mmCIF file of C-alpha atoms and ligand atoms in Angstrom:
data_model
loop_
_atom_site.group_PDB
_atom_site.id
_atom_site.type_symbol
_atom_site.label_atom_id
_atom_site.label_comp_id
_atom_site.label_asym_id
_atom_site.label_seq_id
_atom_site.Cartn_x
_atom_site.Cartn_y
_atom_site.Cartn_z
ATOM 1 C CA MET A 621 27.138 26.230 -5.464
ATOM 2 C CA ARG A 622 24.994 28.018 -2.896
ATOM 3 C CA GLY A 623 21.639 28.308 -4.602
ATOM 4 C CA GLY A 624 18.749 26.349 -3.196
ATOM 5 C CA LEU A 625 20.360 25.702 0.187
ATOM 6 C CA ASP A 626 17.572 25.340 2.756
ATOM 7 C CA ARG A 627 19.526 25.213 5.994
ATOM 8 C CA SER A 628 17.793 23.697 9.005
ATOM 9 C CA ARG A 629 17.960 25.122 12.527
ATOM 10 C CA HIS A 630 21.112 23.038 13.081
ATOM 11 C CA GLY A 631 23.130 25.179 10.674
ATOM 12 C CA GLU A 632 24.680 22.339 8.685
ATOM 13 C CA THR A 633 27.258 23.315 6.008
ATOM 14 C CA SER A 634 26.286 20.677 3.484
ATOM 15 C CA GLU A 635 22.642 20.259 2.494
ATOM 16 C CA ALA A 636 20.629 18.096 4.872
ATOM 17 C CA LEU A 637 19.366 14.756 3.629
ATOM 18 C CA TYR A 638 15.669 14.455 4.429
ATOM 19 C CA LEU A 639 15.297 10.728 3.895
ATOM 20 C CA ASN A 640 11.612 10.550 4.661
ATOM 21 C CA SER A 641 8.514 9.552 2.744
ATOM 22 C CA GLY A 642 5.801 11.306 4.754
ATOM 23 C CA PHE A 643 5.288 14.490 6.789
ATOM 24 C CA VAL A 644 3.266 15.149 9.931
ATOM 25 C CA TYR A 645 1.000 18.133 10.537
ATOM 26 C CA PRO A 646 0.669 20.125 13.757
ATOM 27 C CA ASP A 647 -3.113 19.873 13.516
ATOM 28 C CA ALA A 648 -5.914 18.707 11.271
ATOM 29 C CA GLU A 649 -6.580 22.238 10.039
ATOM 30 C CA THR A 650 -3.002 22.467 8.648
ATOM 31 C CA ALA A 651 -3.388 19.066 6.981
ATOM 32 C CA ALA A 652 -6.611 20.248 5.356
ATOM 33 C CA ALA A 653 -4.983 23.511 4.249
ATOM 34 C CA ARG A 654 -2.050 21.648 2.624
ATOM 35 C CA PHE A 655 -4.374 19.382 0.716
ATOM 36 C CA ALA A 656 -6.410 22.384 -0.382
ATOM 37 C CA GLY A 657 -3.237 24.025 -1.694
ATOM 38 C CA GLU A 658 -3.601 26.936 0.759
ATOM 39 C CA ASP A 659 -0.437 26.062 2.699
ATOM 40 C CA ASP A 660 2.657 25.178 0.671
ATOM 41 C CA GLY A 661 4.294 22.820 3.201
ATOM 42 C CA PHE A 662 5.220 19.263 2.237
ATOM 43 C CA VAL A 663 2.646 16.473 2.057
ATOM 44 C CA TYR A 664 4.332 13.331 0.780
ATOM 45 C CA SER A 665 7.707 12.708 -0.864
ATOM 46 C CA ARG A 666 6.123 11.531 -4.106
ATOM 47 C CA TYR A 667 4.851 15.122 -4.379
ATOM 48 C CA GLY A 668 7.878 16.926 -3.007
ATOM 49 C CA ASN A 669 10.701 16.663 -0.459
ATOM 50 C CA PRO A 670 13.042 19.301 1.005
ATOM 51 C CA THR A 671 16.250 17.696 -0.346
ATOM 52 C CA VAL A 672 14.688 17.164 -3.778
ATOM 53 C CA GLU A 673 13.527 20.782 -3.738
ATOM 54 C CA MET A 674 17.052 22.023 -2.986
ATOM 55 C CA PHE A 675 18.279 20.094 -6.040
ATOM 56 C CA GLU A 676 15.470 21.526 -8.178
ATOM 57 C CA GLN A 677 16.229 25.085 -7.139
ATOM 58 C CA ARG A 678 19.944 24.714 -7.792
ATOM 59 C CA MET A 679 19.182 23.294 -11.257
ATOM 60 C CA CYS A 680 16.888 26.282 -12.013
ATOM 61 C CA LEU A 681 19.653 28.720 -11.155
ATOM 62 C CA LEU A 682 22.213 26.851 -13.239
ATOM 63 C CA GLU A 683 19.946 26.584 -16.288
ATOM 64 C CA GLY A 684 18.325 29.998 -15.957
ATOM 65 C CA ALA A 685 14.878 28.368 -15.872
ATOM 66 C CA GLU A 686 11.868 29.332 -13.772
ATOM 67 C CA ALA A 687 11.072 25.828 -12.604
ATOM 68 C CA CYS A 688 12.558 22.355 -12.300
ATOM 69 C CA TYR A 689 10.998 18.964 -11.621
ATOM 70 C CA GLY A 690 13.455 16.338 -10.322
ATOM 71 C CA THR A 691 12.780 12.793 -11.546
ATOM 72 C CA ALA A 692 13.980 9.264 -10.813
ATOM 73 C CA SER A 693 16.045 8.961 -14.010
ATOM 74 C CA GLY A 694 16.795 10.732 -17.252
ATOM 75 C CA MET A 695 14.273 8.529 -19.015
ATOM 76 C CA SER A 696 11.466 9.441 -16.615
ATOM 77 C CA ALA A 697 12.327 13.090 -17.306
ATOM 78 C CA VAL A 698 12.112 12.519 -21.074
ATOM 79 C CA PHE A 699 8.938 10.443 -20.853
ATOM 80 C CA GLY A 700 7.293 12.852 -18.391
ATOM 81 C CA ALA A 701 8.168 15.913 -20.476
ATOM 82 C CA LEU A 702 6.662 14.349 -23.614
ATOM 83 C CA ALA A 703 3.778 12.202 -22.341
ATOM 84 C CA SER A 704 2.385 14.928 -20.061
ATOM 85 C CA GLN A 705 1.744 17.078 -23.146
ATOM 86 C CA VAL A 706 0.200 14.731 -25.684
ATOM 87 C CA GLU A 707 -2.960 12.743 -26.233
ATOM 88 C CA ALA A 708 -4.199 10.373 -28.922
ATOM 89 C CA GLY A 709 -4.214 12.090 -32.308
ATOM 90 C CA ASP A 710 -1.356 14.493 -31.506
ATOM 91 C CA HIS A 711 1.728 14.772 -33.704
ATOM 92 C CA ILE A 712 5.394 14.846 -32.634
ATOM 93 C CA VAL A 713 8.445 15.497 -34.808
ATOM 94 C CA ALA A 714 11.757 14.134 -33.492
ATOM 95 C CA SER A 715 15.319 13.890 -34.714
ATOM 96 C CA ARG A 716 16.534 10.380 -35.604
ATOM 97 C CA ALA A 717 19.880 10.427 -33.816
ATOM 98 C CA LEU A 718 18.491 10.047 -30.293
ATOM 99 C CA PHE A 719 19.618 8.184 -27.184
ATOM 100 C CA GLY A 720 18.312 4.600 -27.609
ATOM 101 C CA SER A 721 15.482 4.739 -25.041
ATOM 102 C CA CYS A 722 14.394 8.210 -26.210
ATOM 103 C CA PHE A 723 14.006 6.757 -29.701
ATOM 104 C CA GLN A 724 11.888 3.910 -28.262
ATOM 105 C CA ILE A 725 9.577 6.426 -26.569
ATOM 106 C CA VAL A 726 8.870 8.463 -29.701
ATOM 107 C CA ASN A 727 9.004 5.588 -32.171
ATOM 108 C CA THR A 728 7.224 2.778 -30.285
ATOM 109 C CA ILE A 729 5.715 3.717 -26.910
ATOM 110 C CA LEU A 730 3.871 6.974 -27.651
ATOM 111 C CA PRO A 731 2.478 5.644 -30.977
ATOM 112 C CA LYS A 732 0.870 2.796 -28.961
ATOM 113 C CA PHE A 733 -1.274 5.476 -27.297
ATOM 114 C CA GLY A 734 -2.276 7.002 -30.632
ATOM 115 C CA VAL A 735 0.412 9.688 -30.880
ATOM 116 C CA GLU A 736 1.814 10.072 -34.380
ATOM 117 C CA THR A 737 5.574 10.579 -34.707
ATOM 118 C CA THR A 738 7.589 11.791 -37.676
ATOM 119 C CA ILE A 739 11.322 11.081 -37.454
ATOM 120 C CA VAL A 740 13.675 13.372 -39.369
ATOM 121 C CA ASP A 741 17.375 13.803 -40.023
ATOM 122 C CA GLY A 742 18.031 16.484 -37.400
ATOM 123 C CA GLN A 743 20.770 18.189 -39.405
ATOM 124 C CA ASP A 744 18.472 18.781 -42.379
ATOM 125 C CA LEU A 745 16.396 21.939 -41.873
ATOM 126 C CA ASP A 746 14.318 21.157 -44.959
ATOM 127 C CA ALA A 747 13.338 17.852 -43.374
ATOM 128 C CA TRP A 748 12.150 19.665 -40.227
ATOM 129 C CA ARG A 749 10.296 22.187 -42.411
ATOM 130 C CA ALA A 750 8.545 19.394 -44.300
ATOM 131 C CA ALA A 751 7.633 17.400 -41.179
ATOM 132 C CA ILE A 752 6.379 20.158 -38.857
ATOM 133 C CA ARG A 753 2.786 21.020 -39.731
ATOM 134 C CA PRO A 754 0.138 23.316 -38.279
ATOM 135 C CA GLY A 755 -1.057 21.580 -35.127
ATOM 136 C CA THR A 756 2.191 19.654 -34.504
ATOM 137 C CA LYS A 757 2.256 19.493 -30.732
ATOM 138 C CA LEU A 758 5.906 18.839 -29.949
ATOM 139 C CA VAL A 759 9.370 18.885 -31.420
ATOM 140 C CA PHE A 760 11.952 16.741 -29.636
ATOM 141 C CA LEU A 761 15.680 16.670 -30.285
ATOM 142 C CA GLU A 762 19.064 15.899 -28.811
ATOM 143 C CA THR A 763 22.219 17.839 -29.681
ATOM 144 C CA PRO A 764 25.005 16.806 -29.830
ATOM 145 C CA SER A 765 23.603 13.352 -30.466
ATOM 146 C CA ASN A 766 24.733 9.960 -29.208
ATOM 147 C CA PRO A 767 27.100 8.563 -30.458
ATOM 148 C CA THR A 768 27.672 10.324 -33.793
ATOM 149 C CA LEU A 769 27.783 13.827 -32.230
ATOM 150 C CA GLU A 770 25.555 15.390 -34.855
ATOM 151 C CA VAL A 771 24.669 18.968 -34.053
ATOM 152 C CA ILE A 772 21.240 20.467 -34.654
ATOM 153 C CA ASP A 773 20.584 24.175 -35.205
ATOM 154 C CA ILE A 774 18.387 24.765 -32.147
ATOM 155 C CA ALA A 775 17.350 28.342 -32.988
ATOM 156 C CA ALA A 776 16.335 27.429 -36.552
ATOM 157 C CA VAL A 777 14.309 24.366 -35.509
ATOM 158 C CA ALA A 778 12.672 26.300 -32.649
ATOM 159 C CA GLU A 779 11.595 29.013 -35.065
ATOM 160 C CA LEU A 780 9.935 26.444 -37.344
ATOM 161 C CA ALA A 781 8.285 24.728 -34.370
ATOM 162 C CA HIS A 782 6.964 27.927 -32.816
ATOM 163 C CA ALA A 783 5.576 29.131 -36.144
ATOM 164 C CA ALA A 784 3.448 25.961 -36.173
ATOM 165 C CA GLY A 785 2.466 26.336 -32.502
ATOM 166 C CA ALA A 786 4.616 23.411 -31.334
ATOM 167 C CA LYS A 787 6.655 23.314 -28.116
ATOM 168 C CA VAL A 788 10.351 22.403 -28.271
ATOM 169 C CA VAL A 789 11.766 19.780 -25.881
ATOM 170 C CA ILE A 790 15.558 19.372 -25.842
ATOM 171 C CA ASP A 791 17.596 16.551 -24.337
ATOM 172 C CA ASN A 792 20.713 18.523 -23.343
ATOM 173 C CA VAL A 793 22.578 15.646 -21.666
ATOM 174 C CA PHE A 794 25.636 15.563 -23.930
ATOM 175 C CA ALA A 795 26.183 19.328 -23.795
ATOM 176 C CA THR A 796 25.334 19.760 -20.063
ATOM 177 C CA PRO A 797 23.982 23.052 -18.677
ATOM 178 C CA ILE A 798 27.593 24.271 -18.534
ATOM 179 C CA LEU A 799 28.326 24.157 -22.277
ATOM 180 C CA GLN A 800 24.962 24.852 -23.920
ATOM 181 C CA LYS A 801 22.051 27.010 -22.804
ATOM 182 C CA THR A 802 19.085 26.076 -24.951
ATOM 183 C CA LEU A 803 16.311 28.236 -23.411
ATOM 184 C CA PRO A 804 17.676 31.478 -24.967
ATOM 185 C CA LEU A 805 17.885 29.633 -28.313
ATOM 186 C CA GLY A 806 14.169 28.816 -28.211
ATOM 187 C CA ALA A 807 13.792 25.595 -26.211
ATOM 188 C CA ASP A 808 10.617 25.497 -24.117
ATOM 189 C CA ILE A 809 11.551 22.491 -22.001
ATOM 190 C CA VAL A 810 15.029 21.081 -21.264
ATOM 191 C CA VAL A 811 15.596 17.575 -19.930
ATOM 192 C CA TYR A 812 18.617 16.001 -18.245
ATOM 193 C CA SER A 813 19.765 12.653 -17.071
ATOM 194 C CA GLY A 814 21.308 13.525 -13.704
ATOM 195 C CA THR A 815 22.967 10.113 -13.896
ATOM 196 C CA LYS A 816 25.493 11.451 -16.396
ATOM 197 C CA HIS A 817 27.584 14.591 -15.758
ATOM 198 C CA ILE A 818 25.441 15.989 -12.911
ATOM 199 C CA ASP A 819 26.314 13.082 -10.642
ATOM 200 C CA GLY A 820 29.253 12.338 -12.887
ATOM 201 C CA GLN A 821 30.794 9.911 -10.439
ATOM 202 C CA GLY A 822 28.902 6.731 -11.242
ATOM 203 C CA ARG A 823 26.783 6.658 -8.086
ATOM 204 C CA CYS A 824 23.095 7.059 -8.801
ATOM 205 C CA LEU A 825 20.272 7.654 -11.265
ATOM 206 C CA GLY A 826 18.308 10.858 -11.498
ATOM 207 C CA GLY A 827 16.801 13.326 -13.928
ATOM 208 C CA ALA A 828 15.392 16.826 -14.277
ATOM 209 C CA ILE A 829 12.862 18.711 -16.376
ATOM 210 C CA LEU A 830 13.344 22.481 -16.649
ATOM 211 C CA SER A 831 10.534 24.724 -17.799
ATOM 212 C CA THR A 832 8.348 27.693 -16.952
ATOM 213 C CA LYS A 833 6.496 27.695 -13.609
ATOM 214 C CA GLU A 834 3.228 27.501 -15.492
ATOM 215 C CA PHE A 835 4.294 24.354 -17.361
ATOM 216 C CA LYS A 836 5.469 22.698 -14.148
ATOM 217 C CA GLU A 837 2.282 23.521 -12.258
ATOM 218 C CA GLU A 838 -0.275 22.902 -14.955
ATOM 219 C CA THR A 839 1.207 20.174 -17.122
ATOM 220 C CA LEU A 840 3.965 18.305 -15.287
ATOM 221 C CA LYS A 841 2.553 18.126 -11.771
ATOM 222 C CA PRO A 842 -0.793 16.564 -12.687
ATOM 223 C CA PHE A 843 1.043 13.912 -14.703
ATOM 224 C CA LEU A 844 4.125 13.141 -12.594
ATOM 225 C CA ARG A 845 2.512 13.258 -9.133
ATOM 226 C CA HIS A 846 0.128 10.511 -10.092
ATOM 227 C CA THR A 847 2.432 8.380 -12.232
ATOM 228 C CA GLY A 848 5.174 8.502 -9.593
ATOM 229 C CA PRO A 849 8.692 8.689 -11.125
ATOM 230 C CA SER A 850 9.887 10.616 -8.054
ATOM 231 C CA LEU A 851 13.516 11.429 -7.406
ATOM 232 C CA SER A 852 14.750 9.729 -4.234
ATOM 233 C CA PRO A 853 15.877 12.270 -1.595
ATOM 234 C CA PHE A 854 19.116 10.317 -1.247
ATOM 235 C CA ASN A 855 19.811 10.580 -4.976
ATOM 236 C CA ALA A 856 18.860 14.278 -4.936
ATOM 237 C CA TRP A 857 21.447 14.778 -2.181
ATOM 238 C CA VAL A 858 24.128 13.003 -4.248
ATOM 239 C CA LEU A 859 23.198 15.115 -7.295
ATOM 240 C CA LEU A 860 23.367 18.322 -5.225
ATOM 241 C CA LYS A 861 26.952 17.486 -4.338
ATOM 242 C CA GLY A 862 27.631 16.679 -8.002
ATOM 243 C CA LEU A 863 26.360 20.111 -9.069
ATOM 244 C CA GLU A 864 28.990 21.776 -6.885
ATOM 245 C CA THR A 865 31.840 20.415 -9.012
ATOM 246 C CA LEU A 866 29.964 20.106 -12.335
ATOM 247 C CA LYS A 867 31.556 23.121 -13.984
ATOM 248 C CA LEU A 868 35.113 22.183 -13.035
ATOM 249 C CA ARG A 869 34.642 18.590 -14.146
ATOM 250 C CA VAL A 870 32.911 19.400 -17.438
ATOM 251 C CA LEU A 871 35.407 22.100 -18.431
ATOM 252 C CA HIS A 872 38.383 19.878 -17.618
ATOM 253 C CA GLN A 873 36.897 16.788 -19.275
ATOM 254 C CA SER A 874 35.975 18.842 -22.359
ATOM 255 C CA ALA A 875 39.468 20.269 -22.716
ATOM 256 C CA ALA A 876 40.873 16.745 -22.323
ATOM 257 C CA ALA A 877 38.409 15.382 -24.908
ATOM 258 C CA LEU A 878 39.472 18.047 -27.427
ATOM 259 C CA SER A 879 43.128 17.276 -26.897
ATOM 260 C CA ILE A 880 42.508 13.510 -27.184
ATOM 261 C CA ALA A 881 40.410 14.082 -30.328
ATOM 262 C CA GLN A 882 43.268 16.060 -31.919
ATOM 263 C CA THR A 883 45.831 13.385 -31.067
ATOM 264 C CA THR A 884 43.698 10.377 -31.952
ATOM 265 C CA ARG A 885 43.349 11.580 -35.548
ATOM 266 C CA SER A 886 46.928 10.633 -36.298
ATOM 267 C CA LEU A 887 46.999 7.312 -34.424
ATOM 268 C CA ASN A 888 47.451 3.965 -36.124
ATOM 269 C CA GLY A 889 44.343 2.694 -37.959
ATOM 270 C CA VAL A 890 42.063 5.610 -37.050
ATOM 271 C CA LYS A 891 39.855 6.443 -40.041
ATOM 272 C CA ARG A 892 37.924 9.345 -38.585
ATOM 273 C CA VAL A 893 37.455 11.262 -35.343
ATOM 274 C CA ILE A 894 34.155 13.000 -34.596
ATOM 275 C CA TYR A 895 34.252 15.827 -32.068
ATOM 276 C CA PRO A 896 32.097 18.979 -32.176
ATOM 277 C CA MET A 897 34.923 21.533 -31.963
ATOM 278 C CA LEU A 898 37.263 19.955 -34.546
ATOM 279 C CA ASP A 899 37.479 21.858 -37.839
ATOM 280 C CA CYS A 900 36.659 18.633 -39.670
ATOM 281 C CA HIS A 901 33.255 18.353 -37.932
ATOM 282 C CA PRO A 902 30.634 19.046 -40.626
ATOM 283 C CA GLN A 903 28.926 21.604 -38.374
ATOM 284 C CA ALA A 904 31.988 23.085 -36.699
ATOM 285 C CA ALA A 905 30.717 26.659 -37.147
ATOM 286 C CA LEU A 906 27.316 25.847 -35.638
ATOM 287 C CA CYS A 907 29.039 24.087 -32.714
ATOM 288 C CA ARG A 908 30.983 27.254 -31.972
ATOM 289 C CA ASP A 909 27.778 29.338 -32.115
ATOM 290 C CA GLN A 910 25.753 27.076 -29.873
ATOM 291 C CA MET A 911 28.260 25.606 -27.447
ATOM 292 C CA THR A 912 31.098 27.056 -25.402
ATOM 293 C CA ALA A 913 33.136 23.825 -25.695
ATOM 294 C CA GLY A 914 32.725 20.523 -27.510
ATOM 295 C CA GLY A 915 31.755 18.301 -24.587
ATOM 296 C CA THR A 916 33.294 15.372 -22.800
ATOM 297 C CA ILE A 917 32.642 12.725 -25.452
ATOM 298 C CA LEU A 918 34.358 11.874 -28.706
ATOM 299 C CA THR A 919 33.685 9.152 -31.223
ATOM 300 C CA PHE A 920 36.203 7.583 -33.548
ATOM 301 C CA GLU A 921 36.134 5.064 -36.319
ATOM 302 C CA LEU A 922 38.750 2.374 -36.846
ATOM 303 C CA GLU A 923 39.721 0.502 -39.957
ATOM 304 C CA GLY A 924 38.885 -3.160 -39.565
ATOM 305 C CA GLY A 925 35.397 -2.997 -38.029
ATOM 306 C CA ARG A 926 34.131 -4.876 -34.994
ATOM 307 C CA ASP A 927 37.080 -7.285 -34.529
ATOM 308 C CA ARG A 928 39.555 -4.434 -34.491
ATOM 309 C CA CYS A 929 37.404 -2.457 -32.004
ATOM 310 C CA PHE A 930 37.075 -5.443 -29.675
ATOM 311 C CA ASP A 931 40.840 -5.959 -29.870
ATOM 312 C CA VAL A 932 41.458 -2.326 -28.861
ATOM 313 C CA LEU A 933 38.954 -2.607 -25.997
ATOM 314 C CA ARG A 934 40.785 -5.708 -24.772
ATOM 315 C CA LYS A 935 44.117 -3.878 -24.777
ATOM 316 C CA LEU A 936 43.072 -0.668 -23.009
ATOM 317 C CA GLN A 937 44.541 -0.600 -19.516
ATOM 318 C CA ILE A 938 43.094 2.583 -18.005
ATOM 319 C CA VAL A 939 39.849 3.210 -19.884
ATOM 320 C CA ASP A 940 37.018 0.901 -18.785
ATOM 321 C CA ILE A 941 34.475 -0.709 -21.091
ATOM 322 C CA SER A 942 31.098 0.753 -20.092
ATOM 323 C CA ASN A 943 28.038 2.223 -21.773
ATOM 324 C CA ASN A 944 27.755 4.946 -19.106
ATOM 325 C CA LEU A 945 29.116 8.420 -19.842
ATOM 326 C CA GLY A 946 29.960 11.740 -18.241
ATOM 327 C CA ASP A 947 31.825 9.963 -15.438
ATOM 328 C CA THR A 948 35.087 11.008 -13.789
ATOM 329 C CA LYS A 949 36.470 7.640 -14.981
ATOM 330 C CA SER A 950 37.040 7.392 -18.720
ATOM 331 C CA LEU A 951 34.640 4.915 -20.299
ATOM 332 C CA ILE A 952 34.502 3.446 -23.781
ATOM 333 C CA THR A 953 31.839 1.531 -25.643
ATOM 334 C CA HIS A 954 31.257 -0.101 -29.016
ATOM 335 C CA PRO A 955 27.797 1.357 -29.814
ATOM 336 C CA ALA A 956 26.904 -1.122 -32.588
ATOM 337 C CA SER A 957 27.050 -4.108 -30.198
ATOM 338 C CA THR A 958 25.779 -2.341 -27.049
ATOM 339 C CA THR A 959 23.828 0.927 -26.799
ATOM 340 C CA HIS A 960 22.613 0.872 -30.396
ATOM 341 C CA ARG A 961 22.288 -2.878 -30.842
ATOM 342 C CA ASN A 962 18.468 -2.697 -30.799
ATOM 343 C CA LEU A 963 18.377 -0.339 -33.789
ATOM 344 C CA GLY A 964 19.384 -3.211 -36.085
ATOM 345 C CA GLU A 965 21.818 -2.954 -38.958
ATOM 346 C CA GLU A 966 19.503 -0.818 -41.080
ATOM 347 C CA GLY A 967 18.664 1.556 -38.248
ATOM 348 C CA ARG A 968 22.340 1.974 -37.417
ATOM 349 C CA ALA A 969 23.155 2.708 -41.054
ATOM 350 C CA GLU A 970 20.491 5.446 -41.060
ATOM 351 C CA VAL A 971 22.171 7.267 -38.168
ATOM 352 C CA GLY A 972 25.701 6.545 -39.389
ATOM 353 C CA ILE A 973 26.781 4.081 -36.684
ATOM 354 C CA THR A 974 29.333 1.687 -38.090
ATOM 355 C CA GLU A 975 30.968 -1.525 -36.840
ATOM 356 C CA GLY A 976 34.294 0.307 -36.544
ATOM 357 C CA MET A 977 32.972 3.027 -34.241
ATOM 358 C CA LEU A 978 33.971 3.538 -30.609
ATOM 359 C CA ARG A 979 32.558 6.188 -28.262
ATOM 360 C CA LEU A 980 34.889 7.504 -25.583
ATOM 361 C CA SER A 981 33.643 9.408 -22.553
ATOM 362 C CA VAL A 982 36.647 11.283 -21.201
ATOM 363 C CA GLY A 983 37.128 11.393 -17.430
ATOM 364 C CA LEU A 984 39.395 13.201 -15.007
ATOM 365 C CA GLU A 985 42.509 11.019 -15.289
ATOM 366 C CA ASN A 986 45.740 12.619 -16.450
ATOM 367 C CA THR A 987 45.181 13.393 -20.155
ATOM 368 C CA ASP A 988 48.647 12.202 -21.197
ATOM 369 C CA ASP A 989 47.982 8.879 -19.498
ATOM 370 C CA LEU A 990 44.753 8.515 -21.466
ATOM 371 C CA ILE A 991 46.486 9.351 -24.750
ATOM 372 C CA GLY A 992 49.228 6.868 -23.861
ATOM 373 C CA ASP A 993 46.625 4.182 -23.173
ATOM 374 C CA LEU A 994 44.949 4.752 -26.562
ATOM 375 C CA GLU A 995 48.321 4.794 -28.315
ATOM 376 C CA GLN A 996 49.428 1.476 -26.840
ATOM 377 C CA ALA A 997 46.049 -0.181 -27.523
ATOM 378 C CA LEU A 998 46.016 1.011 -31.136
ATOM 379 C CA SER A 999 49.672 0.429 -31.930
ATOM 380 C CA ALA A 1000 49.633 -3.337 -31.580
HETATM 381 C C1 LIG B 108 21.584 8.500 -20.353
HETATM 382 C C2 LIG B 108 20.775 9.352 -21.227
HETATM 383 C C3 LIG B 108 19.387 9.429 -21.057
HETATM 384 C C4 LIG B 108 18.658 8.602 -20.019
HETATM 385 O O1 LIG B 108 19.046 8.835 -18.711
HETATM 386 P P1 LIG B 108 18.935 7.731 -17.539
HETATM 387 O O2 LIG B 108 19.336 8.502 -16.341
HETATM 388 O O3 LIG B 108 19.835 6.608 -17.904
HETATM 389 O O4 LIG B 108 17.510 7.296 -17.506
HETATM 390 C C5 LIG B 108 18.675 10.240 -21.912
HETATM 391 N N1 LIG B 108 19.290 10.953 -22.881
HETATM 392 C C6 LIG B 108 20.620 10.906 -23.068
HETATM 393 C C7 LIG B 108 21.242 11.698 -24.157
HETATM 394 C C8 LIG B 108 21.410 10.115 -22.248
HETATM 395 O O5 LIG B 108 22.738 10.050 -22.451
#
């Protein structure tokens, strides 16, 4: 709430929005000293900005990390965290059930630059063991995953990675910093899309990379300053306000998601409900170890495939059709025809995404109203 506040001489309550690109210097000597790194004042907003810095400091406190680098989007955080560390000939091991664009980065984009990637079933520790080899540079994973909510044993994978000298990068978007702290479990670098729960109100894009100070200074800065995926001060200001209500929103939306998951199981035509804290989740025990609640998203499978899903989407009156998630408005999507369309039928089969699957991001509406909306859409 209060961390990172850098109040100006005007004494504003809310953080000031420094919507500027450049900075002026009192004299040429100061300018020279800033460029020489002897004076830590601001130089240019691609390098740093007071509002962006307030967001970064608040994120550090929330995550329990030494350093944070704010970025323009979640994807620039993921790409920056990975690409800043590798060069041609390096080897990455990643879990298969990744956010679509994350999969593109490890499977298509980095290999174009000579980085070798091995993709594994993240739930299978033997697969990680077989894929990680001495000299593997990075291990990248997302847990719970999108949209099948698979859970990966972070501590076990981190132990394998560290034994081989690899760093562990975790996309913690679905869990949020409220429900899952991955640094104590062995993550070296944590990435977020600020677009999701951190803003959580559908307003802007943003991202963050959390790490040690040394990693930020020596690895991230030289890469990100020159490639330029800078977080806009305006977006940083929006995200700062989002952080103030993040805990309340995530805890409420998680409790609502659990209650909707429990109810949806018995609704007409529902084959299966996937939610990390349900007893029927294959890794329910691991979820309870790693997370303090199951998250704001649930996935369910209907009998009747795509036609039936589209029919339900047509009938929903409160929940909107959208591929976004973590919003205060409940949003639903049919992953096979939207977010995971590019994977192709075979790719979707490999990660268990079926034509009858719907992913629901639970918002802040009255939970009974949401259950009522699902009931009426499914009953017809
Ligand atoms: C949305 C998302 C991203 C990408 O974030 P953007 O802000 O859209 O660039 C990465 N990982 C996960 C798990 C996401 O849900």
